[in-house]
Each structure stands twice: as structure tokens, then as C-alpha cells.
Amino acid sequence: MISSHFGHWTLAWASVLNTPRHLAEVIETLDIEWEGAALYNMVRDLYPICRSITGDGLRQSLRLLQRHAPLSLREVASGTQVFDWTVPKEWNIRDAWIKNAKGEKVVDLNRSNLHVVNYSVPVRSTMSLAELRPHLFTLPEQPDWIPYRTSYYKETWGFCLSHRQLEGLRDGTYEVCIDATLASGYLTYGELKIQGATDAEMLISAHSCHPSLCNDNLSGMAVAARLAQCLARLPLRYSYRFLWIPGTIGAIVWLALNEGLLAKTKHGLVLSCIGDPGRFTYKRSRRGKAEIDQVVEHVLKESGSGFDILDFTPSGYDERQYGSPGINLPVGCFMRTPNGKYPQYHTSADDLALVKPSALAGSLHQLLKVVEVLEANRCFVNLNPKCEPQLGRRGLYRAMGGTDNSGLEEAMLWVLNFSDSAHSLLDIAARSHLSFGLLKQAADLLVGSGLLARA
Ligand code: ZN
């Protein structure tokens, strides 16, 4: 017992002492297997909770994330006007079931929280199957899966079940119970700001309102929390604002209540569906050529794996709100297999078997790379722009003729030529086909020798 306590103590201290000091070190030492297991455990812990756009399930989920990252819970009262919307009543559910004439529960919320249409009003009634039938939803083409349905803004009630379950229901009388409350309360969301050297912000947003669905979007919630934890103690150029919000209404609430902050939001990403093993998909911001678009596309190209790039569309996740014309923030959407493009989407099959530890950790790794490139991408100005500076005299060029195998000399020539305050390192990377890392190394050397300055 004593030795095991001692073991924990030394482990804890070892992790404090070994805390990496720089992002590059975090990325280099990232233990993909360990990260995958930790992220998967987070998803597994969140999975059983019945979340919605308001209510205790959402609160409980955010509190669970607080074990991993120091986010704050914010509460916004029902009835609060946010642009064209109103914060809805708070929904909480205790139980829901359908009993047959023998008193057997044929549908039971305790078996899957997808069984109740999310935001159903309370019901306690007895009815025939014919009367019940319009309130039952199934997926005939996937007869073993339970669909995910919501009715946030129209007061109604219903049950979702597998088509096979429905086919097993005999004519007769059924007792129906939805023990829920829909009453004045609050909408809850999670927020965490990591202060960097500047107030210019990168926004990371994950919708957190879906019940037991893993890829959409426990994957995004978990990876965002771990990303925040990784960045929290590092020296950073940008400030990072993380949001765990109910989809649509949460983004609208945050934007309406924080309009004064929006001028500081220079980059942003919505994270969703990043736990399945599919290839990465990046949906560009509405602006299309924003720096974040350039950065993510560059990182995915350098990853060496296949990926897809989609242009902005006004459908999908909260990039719709961040990219509405009156807001127009440069916020893209980082995904693996996009919403609606995998058969398990919005069904009970988006479960713990669909998401993979390695996929979760791979997503975290790519996002850390995105932050690394974003942090380092900037414009420089050549302080000796009239003809090439004499690099040899400064020890920056090979003394003897021959070939520079490192590519560094070529990189220095590219950086010097295009550092006119208008081209960033990524612009130069695109034009030269040299790696961002090499160009950054060249820029660092040139700054060190007084030939280049930050624009
Ligand atoms: Zn969804």
C-alpha cells in the first residue's frame, strides 16, 4: 500500500518535472498510444450521459471535462434574446419508457438515451398502438439501429427505436411515460481562455449537446479538452479560446453575448467527427483563403496521408454561425468523415466501437501541428532588399562551391526574396514548394544575423 502511494507520488512529480516547455517538444514527445487511450477513456466516460442543448446532462458532461481542462461553466437564462433567437426552456429527463399490456418495458430510456426524442415534453398516458405510432421513429433501412431525433423548438414528444423493435410490437394498449421537465432555467456552456503573448485569439469550438453519440461529437469535446490541456502551460503567441457549446443555439448565444470580443478572433476551428478512422476532411472558412485555411491545408498536405478539402457551405456545424455574413469569422471545420457521410451518423451505431483511440490521438496530433504552424507563420521584412546580401560573409553560405544538401541556402534565398511584409512563410512555402519547417529555420537564421525582421 505504502509503496503504491509512493509510486503515484513519484509519477506525479516526474510528470511535473518533465512538463515540456515548448510546443515543438510536446509534439515530438507525444505518446500516441497513451493519448489515444486517455482520449478514448474520456469518450467512454461521457458516452452514457443524456445530453441536450440545456440541462443537467450537459452540465455533468462539462464538469467531467473539468477533470481534464480548467474550463468554466457559463449559465444563460431561458428567455434571453440572442440575435433572432431566444434561449429555450431548460430540459431535464429522469425516465422514459413504453410498457405493453403485460407491463413489460418494450422501450426503455435506461437502455439507450437515444430512445426518447430529445426535448420531448412530459407525457403519461395509455393509448393504442395506432395512436402511439405517429410518435415512433425508426430507420427501416438500418433495422437494428436507433435513430437520433430532436425537437428543440416545437413542443412535442416521441420515441426512437430500432425498426426490428417496432416490428415486434403487437396491436394492443401501451402505457407511455416521459418523465421530463421543460421549464424556465438556463443554457449551459463551457469556456476556457488560455492567454498568450498577444490578445489575438484562435477559437476552438466543439458542440457538446448530443446524447450517446461518440464520433458526433464526444470525439470533438474530448480532443478539444486535451488540446487545451496541452497548450495550457506553453509560451504561446496567440491566445486560445475553447468553447464547448450546444450546437447552433450555443454558438448564437456566445456570439451575441461576446460581440465585443470578435475583433480579436483571428482564426478558428470547429472540431467535430474526429474519432472515426476515416481520412481528414477540412471544410474551409467562409472567407475561403483565410490564414487558418492555408495552415490546415498545409498541415494535411505535410501529413503524407490522404485528405479532403471542402469549400464552405452554410450547412453543417457551428461554422454556419461563425461564418454568417454579419459575423464572418475565419472559422473552418476540422473533421475526419464528415457529418452525413458515414452510415452510423445520428444513430445508435455512432458508438464506442466506431471511434478508435488511434484516430482520436491522430486528430490531436494534427491539431497540435496546426497550432505549431499557425504560431510560427508570419511575414518578415528583408532589411537588405537591394540585391542579395552577402551571406558568405555572415557564415550563412557555404564557403566552398558544391551542393547544399540541406536546402537551407535555397530556403534563405526564398525567404529573403519574398520577405516584403506581404508574404508570410506559408505563402513562401506554397510558392517555393519548400517545407514550412525549413523556411522557418532559414527565417530564424536570417533574423539572428540581422538580415530579416518581423513585419
Ligand atoms: Zn450531429
Coordinates of N, CA, C and O in Angstrom, one line a residue, residues 258-319:
N258 N -20.8 38.1 -26.9 CA -19.4 38.4 -26.9 C -19.0 39.2 -28.2 O -17.9 39.1 -28.6
E259 N -20.0 39.9 -28.7 CA -19.7 40.7 -30.0 C -18.5 41.5 -29.8 O -17.7 41.7 -30.8
G260 N -18.3 42.1 -28.6 CA -17.1 43.0 -28.4 C -15.8 42.3 -28.6 O -14.8 42.9 -28.8
L261 N -15.8 40.9 -28.4 CA -14.5 40.2 -28.5 C -14.2 39.8 -29.9 O -13.0 39.4 -30.2
L262 N -15.1 39.9 -30.8 CA -15.0 39.2 -32.1 C -13.8 39.8 -32.9 O -13.2 39.1 -33.7
A263 N -13.5 41.1 -32.7 CA -12.4 41.7 -33.5 C -11.1 41.0 -33.2 O -10.2 41.1 -33.9
K264 N -11.0 40.4 -32.0 CA -9.8 39.7 -31.6 C -9.7 38.3 -32.2 O -8.6 37.7 -32.1
T265 N -10.8 37.8 -32.7 CA -10.8 36.4 -33.2 C -10.2 36.4 -34.5 O -10.8 36.7 -35.5
K266 N -8.9 35.9 -34.6 CA -8.2 36.0 -35.9 C -8.3 34.7 -36.6 O -8.1 34.6 -37.9
H267 N -8.5 33.6 -35.9 CA -8.6 32.3 -36.5 C -9.5 31.4 -35.7 O -9.7 31.7 -34.5
G268 N -10.0 30.4 -36.3 CA -10.9 29.5 -35.6 C -11.1 28.2 -36.2 O -11.0 28.0 -37.5
L269 N -11.5 27.2 -35.4 CA -11.8 25.8 -35.9 C -13.0 25.3 -35.1 O -13.0 25.4 -33.9
V270 N -13.9 24.7 -35.8 CA -14.9 23.8 -35.2 C -14.4 22.4 -35.3 O -13.9 22.0 -36.3
L271 N -14.5 21.7 -34.2 CA -14.0 20.3 -34.2 C -15.2 19.4 -34.1 O -16.0 19.5 -33.2
S272 N -15.3 18.5 -35.1 CA -16.4 17.5 -35.0 C -16.1 16.2 -35.8 O -15.3 16.3 -36.8
C273 N -16.6 15.1 -35.3 CA -16.4 13.8 -36.0 C -14.9 13.6 -36.3 O -14.5 13.4 -37.4
I274 N -14.1 13.6 -35.2 CA -12.7 13.3 -35.3 C -12.2 12.1 -34.6 O -11.0 12.0 -34.3
G275 N -13.1 11.1 -34.4 CA -12.7 9.9 -33.7 C -12.8 8.7 -34.6 O -12.4 7.6 -34.2
D276 N -13.4 8.8 -35.7 CA -13.5 7.6 -36.6 C -12.2 7.5 -37.4 O -11.5 8.4 -37.5
P277 N -12.0 6.3 -37.9 CA -10.7 6.1 -38.6 C -10.6 6.6 -40.0 O -9.6 6.4 -40.7
G278 N -11.6 7.4 -40.5 CA -11.6 7.9 -41.8 C -10.5 9.0 -42.0 O -10.0 9.5 -41.0
R279 N -10.3 9.3 -43.3 CA -9.2 10.4 -43.5 C -9.7 11.7 -43.1 O -10.9 12.0 -42.9
F280 N -8.8 12.7 -43.0 CA -9.2 14.0 -42.5 C -9.9 14.7 -43.6 O -9.7 14.6 -44.8
T281 N -10.9 15.6 -43.1 CA -11.6 16.4 -44.0 C -11.5 17.8 -43.4 O -11.8 18.0 -42.2
Y282 N -11.2 18.8 -44.2 CA -11.2 20.2 -43.8 C -12.2 21.0 -44.6 O -12.1 21.0 -45.8
K283 N -13.1 21.6 -43.9 CA -14.1 22.5 -44.6 C -13.6 23.9 -44.4 O -13.5 24.4 -43.2
R284 N -13.3 24.6 -45.4 CA -12.8 25.9 -45.3 C -13.7 26.9 -44.7 O -15.0 26.7 -44.8
S285 N -13.2 28.0 -44.1 CA -14.0 29.0 -43.6 C -14.7 29.7 -44.7 O -14.4 29.5 -45.9
R286 N -15.7 30.5 -44.4 CA -16.5 31.3 -45.4 C -15.6 32.1 -46.3 O -15.8 32.3 -47.4
R287 N -14.5 32.7 -45.6 CA -13.6 33.5 -46.4 C -12.8 32.7 -47.4 O -12.3 33.3 -48.4
G288 N -12.6 31.4 -47.1 CA -12.0 30.5 -48.1 C -10.5 30.6 -48.2 O -9.9 29.5 -48.4
K289 N -9.9 31.8 -48.1 CA -8.4 31.9 -48.2 C -7.9 32.5 -46.9 O -6.9 33.2 -46.9
A290 N -8.5 32.3 -45.8 CA -8.1 32.8 -44.5 C -6.8 32.1 -44.1 O -6.5 31.0 -44.6
E291 N -6.1 32.7 -43.2 CA -4.8 32.1 -42.8 C -5.0 30.7 -42.2 O -4.3 29.7 -42.5
I292 N -6.1 30.5 -41.5 CA -6.4 29.2 -40.9 C -6.6 28.1 -42.0 O -6.2 27.0 -41.9
D293 N -7.3 28.5 -43.1 CA -7.5 27.6 -44.2 C -6.1 27.2 -44.8 O -5.9 26.0 -45.1
Q294 N -5.3 28.2 -45.0 CA -4.0 27.9 -45.5 C -3.2 27.0 -44.6 O -2.5 26.1 -45.0
V295 N -3.2 27.3 -43.3 CA -2.5 26.5 -42.3 C -2.9 25.0 -42.3 O -2.1 24.1 -42.3
V296 N -4.3 24.8 -42.2 CA -4.8 23.4 -42.1 C -4.4 22.7 -43.3 O -4.0 21.5 -43.3
E297 N -4.6 23.3 -44.5 CA -4.4 22.6 -45.7 C -2.9 22.2 -45.8 O -2.5 21.2 -46.3
H298 N -2.0 23.1 -45.4 CA -0.6 22.9 -45.4 C -0.3 21.7 -44.5 O 0.5 20.8 -44.9
V299 N -0.8 21.7 -43.3 CA -0.5 20.6 -42.3 C -1.0 19.3 -42.9 O -0.3 18.3 -42.8
L300 N -2.2 19.3 -43.5 CA -2.7 18.0 -44.0 C -1.9 17.5 -45.2 O -1.6 16.3 -45.3
K301 N -1.4 18.5 -46.0 CA -0.5 18.1 -47.1 C 0.8 17.5 -46.6 O 1.3 16.5 -47.1
E302 N 1.3 18.1 -45.5 CA 2.6 17.6 -45.0 C 2.4 16.3 -44.2 O 3.4 15.6 -43.9
S303 N 1.2 15.9 -43.9 CA 0.9 14.7 -43.1 C 1.3 13.5 -43.9 O 1.5 12.4 -43.3
G304 N 1.2 13.6 -45.2 CA 1.6 12.4 -46.0 C 0.4 11.4 -46.2 O 0.6 10.4 -46.9
S305 N -0.7 11.7 -45.6 CA -1.9 10.8 -45.8 C -2.9 11.5 -46.6 O -2.9 12.8 -46.7
G306 N -3.8 10.8 -47.1 CA -4.9 11.4 -48.0 C -5.8 12.2 -47.1 O -6.0 12.0 -45.9
F307 N -6.4 13.2 -47.7 CA -7.3 14.1 -47.0 C -8.2 14.8 -48.0 O -8.0 14.7 -49.2
D308 N -9.3 15.4 -47.6 CA -10.2 16.1 -48.4 C -10.4 17.5 -48.0 O -10.4 17.8 -46.8
I309 N -10.6 18.4 -48.9 CA -10.8 19.8 -48.7 C -12.2 20.1 -49.2 O -12.5 19.8 -50.4
L310 N -13.0 20.7 -48.4 CA -14.3 21.1 -48.9 C -14.4 22.7 -48.8 O -13.9 23.3 -47.9
D311 N -15.1 23.2 -49.7 CA -15.4 24.7 -49.6 C -16.5 24.9 -48.6 O -17.3 24.0 -48.3
F312 N -16.6 26.1 -48.1 CA -17.6 26.5 -47.1 C -19.0 26.3 -47.7 O -19.2 26.6 -48.9
T313 N -19.9 25.8 -46.9 CA -21.3 25.8 -47.3 C -22.1 26.2 -46.0 O -21.6 26.0 -44.9
P314 N -23.2 26.8 -46.2 CA -24.0 27.3 -45.0 C -24.8 26.2 -44.4 O -25.9 26.4 -43.9
S315 N -24.3 25.0 -44.4 CA -24.9 23.8 -43.6 C -23.8 23.1 -42.9 O -22.6 23.4 -43.2
G316 N -24.1 22.3 -42.0 CA -23.0 21.6 -41.2 C -23.1 22.0 -39.8 O -24.2 21.9 -39.2
Y317 N -22.0 22.3 -39.2 CA -21.9 22.6 -37.8 C -21.9 24.1 -37.5 O -22.3 24.9 -38.3
D318 N -21.2 24.5 -36.4 CA -21.3 25.9 -36.0 C -20.5 26.9 -36.8 O -20.6 28.1 -36.6
E319 N -19.7 26.4 -37.8 CA -19.1 27.3 -38.7 C -20.2 28.1 -39.5 O -19.9 29.2 -40.0

